[in-house]
Amino acid sequence: MSVLGWGAGGAAWSWRRQLWPWEEAMVEECRALLSDIVLQPYVTDRWVWRIDPGGGYSVRGAYDLLTYRDEQDVLATTDLVWHKQVPLKVSVVVWRLLRNRLPTKDNLVRRHVITSDSHFSVTGCGGLENAHHLFLSCPVFAPLWSLIRSWVGISSADPLEVHDHFVQFAHSAGSSRARRSFLQLLWLCDIWVVWHERNNIIFKAKKSTVHEMLDKVKTHLLWWMKAF
């Protein structure tokens, strides 16, 4: 598939090298998307903003679209935050996390509580501390998710946004209400443990291994389930 085209003897693309199988699949997908397109040579090309075809693109319209989607994403996780077996203080921490209101270092820099040169993760990994880095991608804390998945026997990819991660994790074991409730509880527990570990590094100079953190998740989970 070094050359691929369509029409009466016309070549649409000519590749300088042989395509990899996954690239061929992408080209075929692109070709399928274009197969129903009818070219109109006598019509002037123009950009169309699908959100507002009549008025066209505007910065205000793009801002409203993005903020609306963010609000919808947060609203989708609202019911998951408040779990009857979880202490209220835990749900409050997660509620603040989903609205980016935790005192993570990026927020502290933004509020001028600390200077920008203090923005780095408390784990010493070299990354800048924000909610996504702290809870999902930090090389010290992120492996906890893999251990938790292995422990309960589920597998899933990690979305880029915290609220998407919450929703996907809670629904990763099927539609059973009991399973969803358990995974919801487990996700909240992970966030609580990581937040405490982060604060222990700052205020007590104590650092746990990822396996010790997993044990703490299991312990908290047992306490919460037995207390109900």
Tab-separated table of C-alpha atoms in Angstrom:
chain	number	residue	atom	x	y	z
A	1	MET	CA	0.000	0.000	0.000
A	2	SER	CA	2.807	2.412	-0.866
A	3	VAL	CA	0.327	4.102	-3.243
A	4	LEU	CA	-3.360	4.503	-2.490
A	5	GLY	CA	-5.910	6.394	-4.551
A	6	TRP	CA	-9.414	6.429	-5.870
A	7	GLY	CA	-11.256	7.777	-8.872
A	8	ALA	CA	-10.431	7.448	-12.536
A	9	GLY	CA	-6.757	6.627	-12.449
A	10	GLY	CA	-5.967	9.223	-9.799
A	11	ALA	CA	-3.628	8.610	-6.878
A	12	ALA	CA	-4.608	10.460	-3.719
A	13	TRP	CA	-1.545	9.634	-1.672
A	14	SER	CA	1.888	8.309	-2.511
A	15	TRP	CA	3.993	7.166	0.448
A	16	ARG	CA	7.770	7.332	0.541
A	17	ARG	CA	7.986	4.037	2.416
A	18	GLN	CA	5.978	0.904	3.056
A	19	LEU	CA	3.273	1.539	5.650
A	20	TRP	CA	3.115	-0.392	8.899
A	21	PRO	CA	-0.015	-2.548	9.374
A	22	TRP	CA	-1.485	-0.144	11.934
A	23	GLU	CA	-0.861	2.762	9.544
A	24	GLU	CA	-2.621	0.884	6.744
A	25	ALA	CA	-5.632	0.457	9.013
A	26	MET	CA	-5.696	4.200	9.675
A	27	VAL	CA	-5.468	4.969	5.951
A	28	GLU	CA	-8.336	2.583	5.229
A	29	GLU	CA	-10.399	4.258	7.935
A	30	CYS	CA	-9.643	7.669	6.435
A	31	ARG	CA	-10.519	6.397	2.972
A	32	ALA	CA	-13.862	5.100	4.262
A	33	LEU	CA	-14.638	8.472	5.829
A	34	LEU	CA	-13.911	10.243	2.539
A	35	SER	CA	-15.727	7.759	0.306
A	36	ASP	CA	-19.080	9.547	0.611
A	37	ILE	CA	-17.674	13.045	0.146
A	38	VAL	CA	-18.848	14.753	-3.046
A	39	LEU	CA	-16.507	17.448	-4.330
A	40	GLN	CA	-18.177	20.656	-5.512
A	41	PRO	CA	-15.679	22.470	-7.749
A	42	TYR	CA	-17.936	25.503	-8.270
A	43	VAL	CA	-18.623	26.144	-4.585
A	44	THR	CA	-16.255	28.325	-2.581
A	45	ASP	CA	-14.603	26.555	0.352
A	46	ARG	CA	-15.413	27.927	3.791
A	47	TRP	CA	-14.972	27.037	7.427
A	48	VAL	CA	-18.072	25.964	9.365
A	49	TRP	CA	-18.305	26.114	13.174
A	50	ARG	CA	-20.767	23.304	13.867
A	51	ILE	CA	-21.674	24.648	17.295
A	52	ASP	CA	-23.047	27.797	15.643
A	53	PRO	CA	-23.194	27.384	11.829
A	54	GLY	CA	-24.986	30.702	11.379
A	55	GLY	CA	-22.914	32.944	13.604
A	56	GLY	CA	-19.612	31.157	13.081
A	57	TYR	CA	-16.690	30.695	15.444
A	58	SER	CA	-16.136	33.063	18.348
A	59	VAL	CA	-13.882	32.974	21.380
A	60	ARG	CA	-16.942	33.380	23.594
A	61	GLY	CA	-18.665	30.424	21.933
A	62	ALA	CA	-15.599	28.210	22.343
A	63	TYR	CA	-15.282	29.240	26.004
A	64	ASP	CA	-18.945	28.466	26.684
A	65	LEU	CA	-18.578	25.061	25.017
A	66	LEU	CA	-15.488	24.118	27.033
A	67	THR	CA	-16.846	25.315	30.372
A	68	TYR	CA	-20.182	23.616	29.742
A	69	ARG	CA	-18.449	20.305	29.066
A	70	ASP	CA	-16.318	20.679	32.196
A	71	GLU	CA	-19.453	21.304	34.254
A	72	GLN	CA	-21.161	18.274	32.716
A	73	ASP	CA	-18.132	16.077	33.464
A	74	VAL	CA	-18.105	17.207	37.092
A	75	LEU	CA	-21.863	16.700	37.423
A	76	ALA	CA	-21.457	13.147	36.091
A	77	THR	CA	-19.261	12.295	39.088
A	78	THR	CA	-21.313	14.092	41.747
A	79	ASP	CA	-23.346	11.033	42.680
A	80	LEU	CA	-20.178	8.938	42.943
A	81	VAL	CA	-18.546	11.252	45.497
A	82	TRP	CA	-21.084	10.771	48.259
A	83	HIS	CA	-20.939	7.123	49.316
A	84	LYS	CA	-22.858	6.006	52.400
A	85	GLN	CA	-19.922	3.911	53.656
A	86	VAL	CA	-17.324	6.659	53.263
A	87	PRO	CA	-16.563	9.215	56.001
A	88	LEU	CA	-17.804	12.679	55.104
A	89	LYS	CA	-14.296	14.156	55.272
A	90	VAL	CA	-13.168	11.772	52.513
A	91	SER	CA	-16.034	12.749	50.229
A	92	VAL	CA	-15.267	16.421	50.843
A	93	VAL	CA	-11.635	15.906	49.776
A	94	VAL	CA	-12.765	14.183	46.574
A	95	TRP	CA	-15.416	16.846	45.946
A	96	ARG	CA	-12.685	19.489	46.142
A	97	LEU	CA	-10.387	17.403	43.940
A	98	LEU	CA	-12.953	17.123	41.142
A	99	ARG	CA	-13.314	20.913	41.174
A	100	ASN	CA	-9.553	21.460	41.332
A	101	ARG	CA	-9.827	23.091	44.745
A	102	LEU	CA	-7.367	20.989	46.697
A	103	PRO	CA	-4.258	22.859	47.907
A	104	THR	CA	-1.991	21.145	45.403
A	105	LYS	CA	1.166	23.060	44.603
A	106	ASP	CA	-0.080	24.430	41.293
A	107	ASN	CA	-3.072	25.945	43.095
A	108	LEU	CA	-0.844	27.297	45.872
A	109	VAL	CA	1.382	28.955	43.274
A	110	ARG	CA	-1.670	30.434	41.571
A	111	ARG	CA	-2.816	31.892	44.902
A	112	HIS	CA	0.702	33.199	45.626
A	113	VAL	CA	0.968	31.046	48.757
A	114	ILE	CA	4.240	29.526	47.531
A	115	THR	CA	6.680	30.604	44.854
A	116	SER	CA	6.847	28.999	41.423
A	117	ASP	CA	10.183	27.338	42.205
A	118	SER	CA	8.360	25.292	44.893
A	119	HIS	CA	5.964	23.851	42.322
A	120	PHE	CA	7.667	20.459	42.066
A	121	SER	CA	6.162	17.214	43.352
A	122	VAL	CA	6.832	16.330	46.977
A	123	THR	CA	7.943	12.847	45.893
A	124	GLY	CA	11.091	14.180	44.252
A	125	CYS	CA	10.160	12.753	40.856
A	126	GLY	CA	10.828	16.077	39.152
A	127	GLY	CA	7.271	16.616	37.912
A	128	LEU	CA	5.136	19.665	38.600
A	129	GLU	CA	2.469	18.919	41.175
A	130	ASN	CA	-1.097	19.292	40.011
A	131	ALA	CA	-4.137	17.075	40.548
A	132	HIS	CA	-3.515	14.913	37.488
A	133	HIS	CA	0.160	14.390	38.269
A	134	LEU	CA	-0.381	13.694	41.960
A	135	PHE	CA	-3.198	11.171	41.628
A	136	LEU	CA	-2.751	9.664	38.159
A	137	SER	CA	0.727	10.030	36.676
A	138	CYS	CA	3.307	10.514	39.449
A	139	PRO	CA	5.805	7.621	39.193
A	140	VAL	CA	5.643	7.221	42.981
A	141	PHE	CA	1.854	7.216	43.456
A	142	ALA	CA	0.491	6.118	40.052
A	143	PRO	CA	1.657	2.454	40.357
A	144	LEU	CA	-0.837	2.110	43.206
A	145	TRP	CA	-3.621	1.983	40.607
A	146	SER	CA	-2.002	-1.011	38.898
A	147	LEU	CA	-1.671	-2.844	42.207
A	148	ILE	CA	-5.299	-2.131	43.058
A	149	ARG	CA	-6.507	-3.369	39.671
A	150	SER	CA	-4.421	-6.508	40.018
A	151	TRP	CA	-5.783	-7.069	43.524
A	152	VAL	CA	-9.449	-6.900	42.462
A	153	GLY	CA	-8.889	-8.492	39.039
A	154	ILE	CA	-9.863	-5.712	36.641
A	155	SER	CA	-8.019	-4.024	33.792
A	156	SER	CA	-8.526	-0.632	32.173
A	157	ALA	CA	-6.583	2.261	30.702
A	158	ASP	CA	-6.155	5.507	32.602
A	159	PRO	CA	-8.056	8.481	31.140
A	160	LEU	CA	-6.325	11.849	31.176
A	161	GLU	CA	-8.870	13.612	33.392
A	162	VAL	CA	-9.484	12.775	37.046
A	163	HIS	CA	-13.282	12.798	36.742
A	164	ASP	CA	-13.125	10.503	33.682
A	165	HIS	CA	-10.835	8.166	35.620
A	166	PHE	CA	-13.366	8.040	38.477
A	167	VAL	CA	-16.308	7.207	36.207
A	168	GLN	CA	-14.407	4.588	34.192
A	169	PHE	CA	-12.951	2.895	37.269
A	170	ALA	CA	-16.327	2.724	39.011
A	171	HIS	CA	-17.899	1.048	35.966
A	172	SER	CA	-14.989	-1.195	34.977
A	173	ALA	CA	-16.448	-4.380	36.483
A	174	GLY	CA	-19.795	-4.380	34.736
A	175	SER	CA	-23.208	-2.983	35.504
A	176	SER	CA	-23.829	-4.729	38.822
A	177	ARG	CA	-24.766	-2.152	41.446
A	178	ALA	CA	-22.816	-3.995	44.160
A	179	ARG	CA	-19.643	-4.123	42.052
A	180	ARG	CA	-19.977	-0.488	41.059
A	181	SER	CA	-20.449	0.509	44.697
A	182	PHE	CA	-17.365	-1.451	45.753
A	183	LEU	CA	-15.159	0.065	43.031
A	184	GLN	CA	-16.509	3.500	43.855
A	185	LEU	CA	-15.499	2.906	47.466
A	186	LEU	CA	-12.085	1.671	46.372
A	187	TRP	CA	-11.422	4.722	44.172
A	188	LEU	CA	-12.316	7.088	47.006
A	189	CYS	CA	-10.028	5.121	49.299
A	190	ASP	CA	-7.086	5.400	46.894
A	191	ILE	CA	-7.498	9.173	46.661
A	192	TRP	CA	-7.674	9.469	50.444
A	193	VAL	CA	-4.531	7.391	50.980
A	194	VAL	CA	-2.523	9.227	48.310
A	195	TRP	CA	-3.541	12.627	49.680
A	196	HIS	CA	-2.477	11.596	53.181
A	197	GLU	CA	0.789	10.146	51.908
A	198	ARG	CA	1.504	13.390	50.099
A	199	ASN	CA	0.863	15.366	53.293
A	200	ASN	CA	2.939	12.959	55.383
A	201	ILE	CA	5.920	13.601	53.111
A	202	ILE	CA	5.519	17.362	53.551
A	203	PHE	CA	4.700	17.641	57.236
A	204	LYS	CA	6.173	14.489	58.790
A	205	ALA	CA	8.979	13.589	56.380
A	206	LYS	CA	7.512	10.064	56.165
A	207	LYS	CA	7.365	8.134	52.914
A	208	SER	CA	5.666	4.778	52.304
A	209	THR	CA	6.353	2.259	49.559
A	210	VAL	CA	3.618	1.578	47.034
A	211	HIS	CA	2.973	-1.819	48.634
A	212	GLU	CA	2.595	-0.171	52.035
A	213	MET	CA	0.106	2.227	50.466
A	214	LEU	CA	-1.827	-0.731	49.062
A	215	ASP	CA	-2.008	-2.209	52.561
A	216	LYS	CA	-3.378	1.114	53.820
A	217	VAL	CA	-6.013	1.108	51.089
A	218	LYS	CA	-7.088	-2.395	52.105
A	219	THR	CA	-7.171	-1.435	55.789
A	220	HIS	CA	-9.261	1.698	55.236
A	221	LEU	CA	-11.559	-0.229	52.927
A	222	LEU	CA	-12.128	-2.881	55.583
A	223	TRP	CA	-12.820	-0.265	58.260
A	224	TRP	CA	-15.351	1.541	56.111
A	225	MET	CA	-17.154	-1.629	55.075
A	226	LYS	CA	-17.322	-3.002	58.626
A	227	ALA	CA	-18.472	0.305	60.113
A	228	PHE	CA	-21.628	0.372	58.025
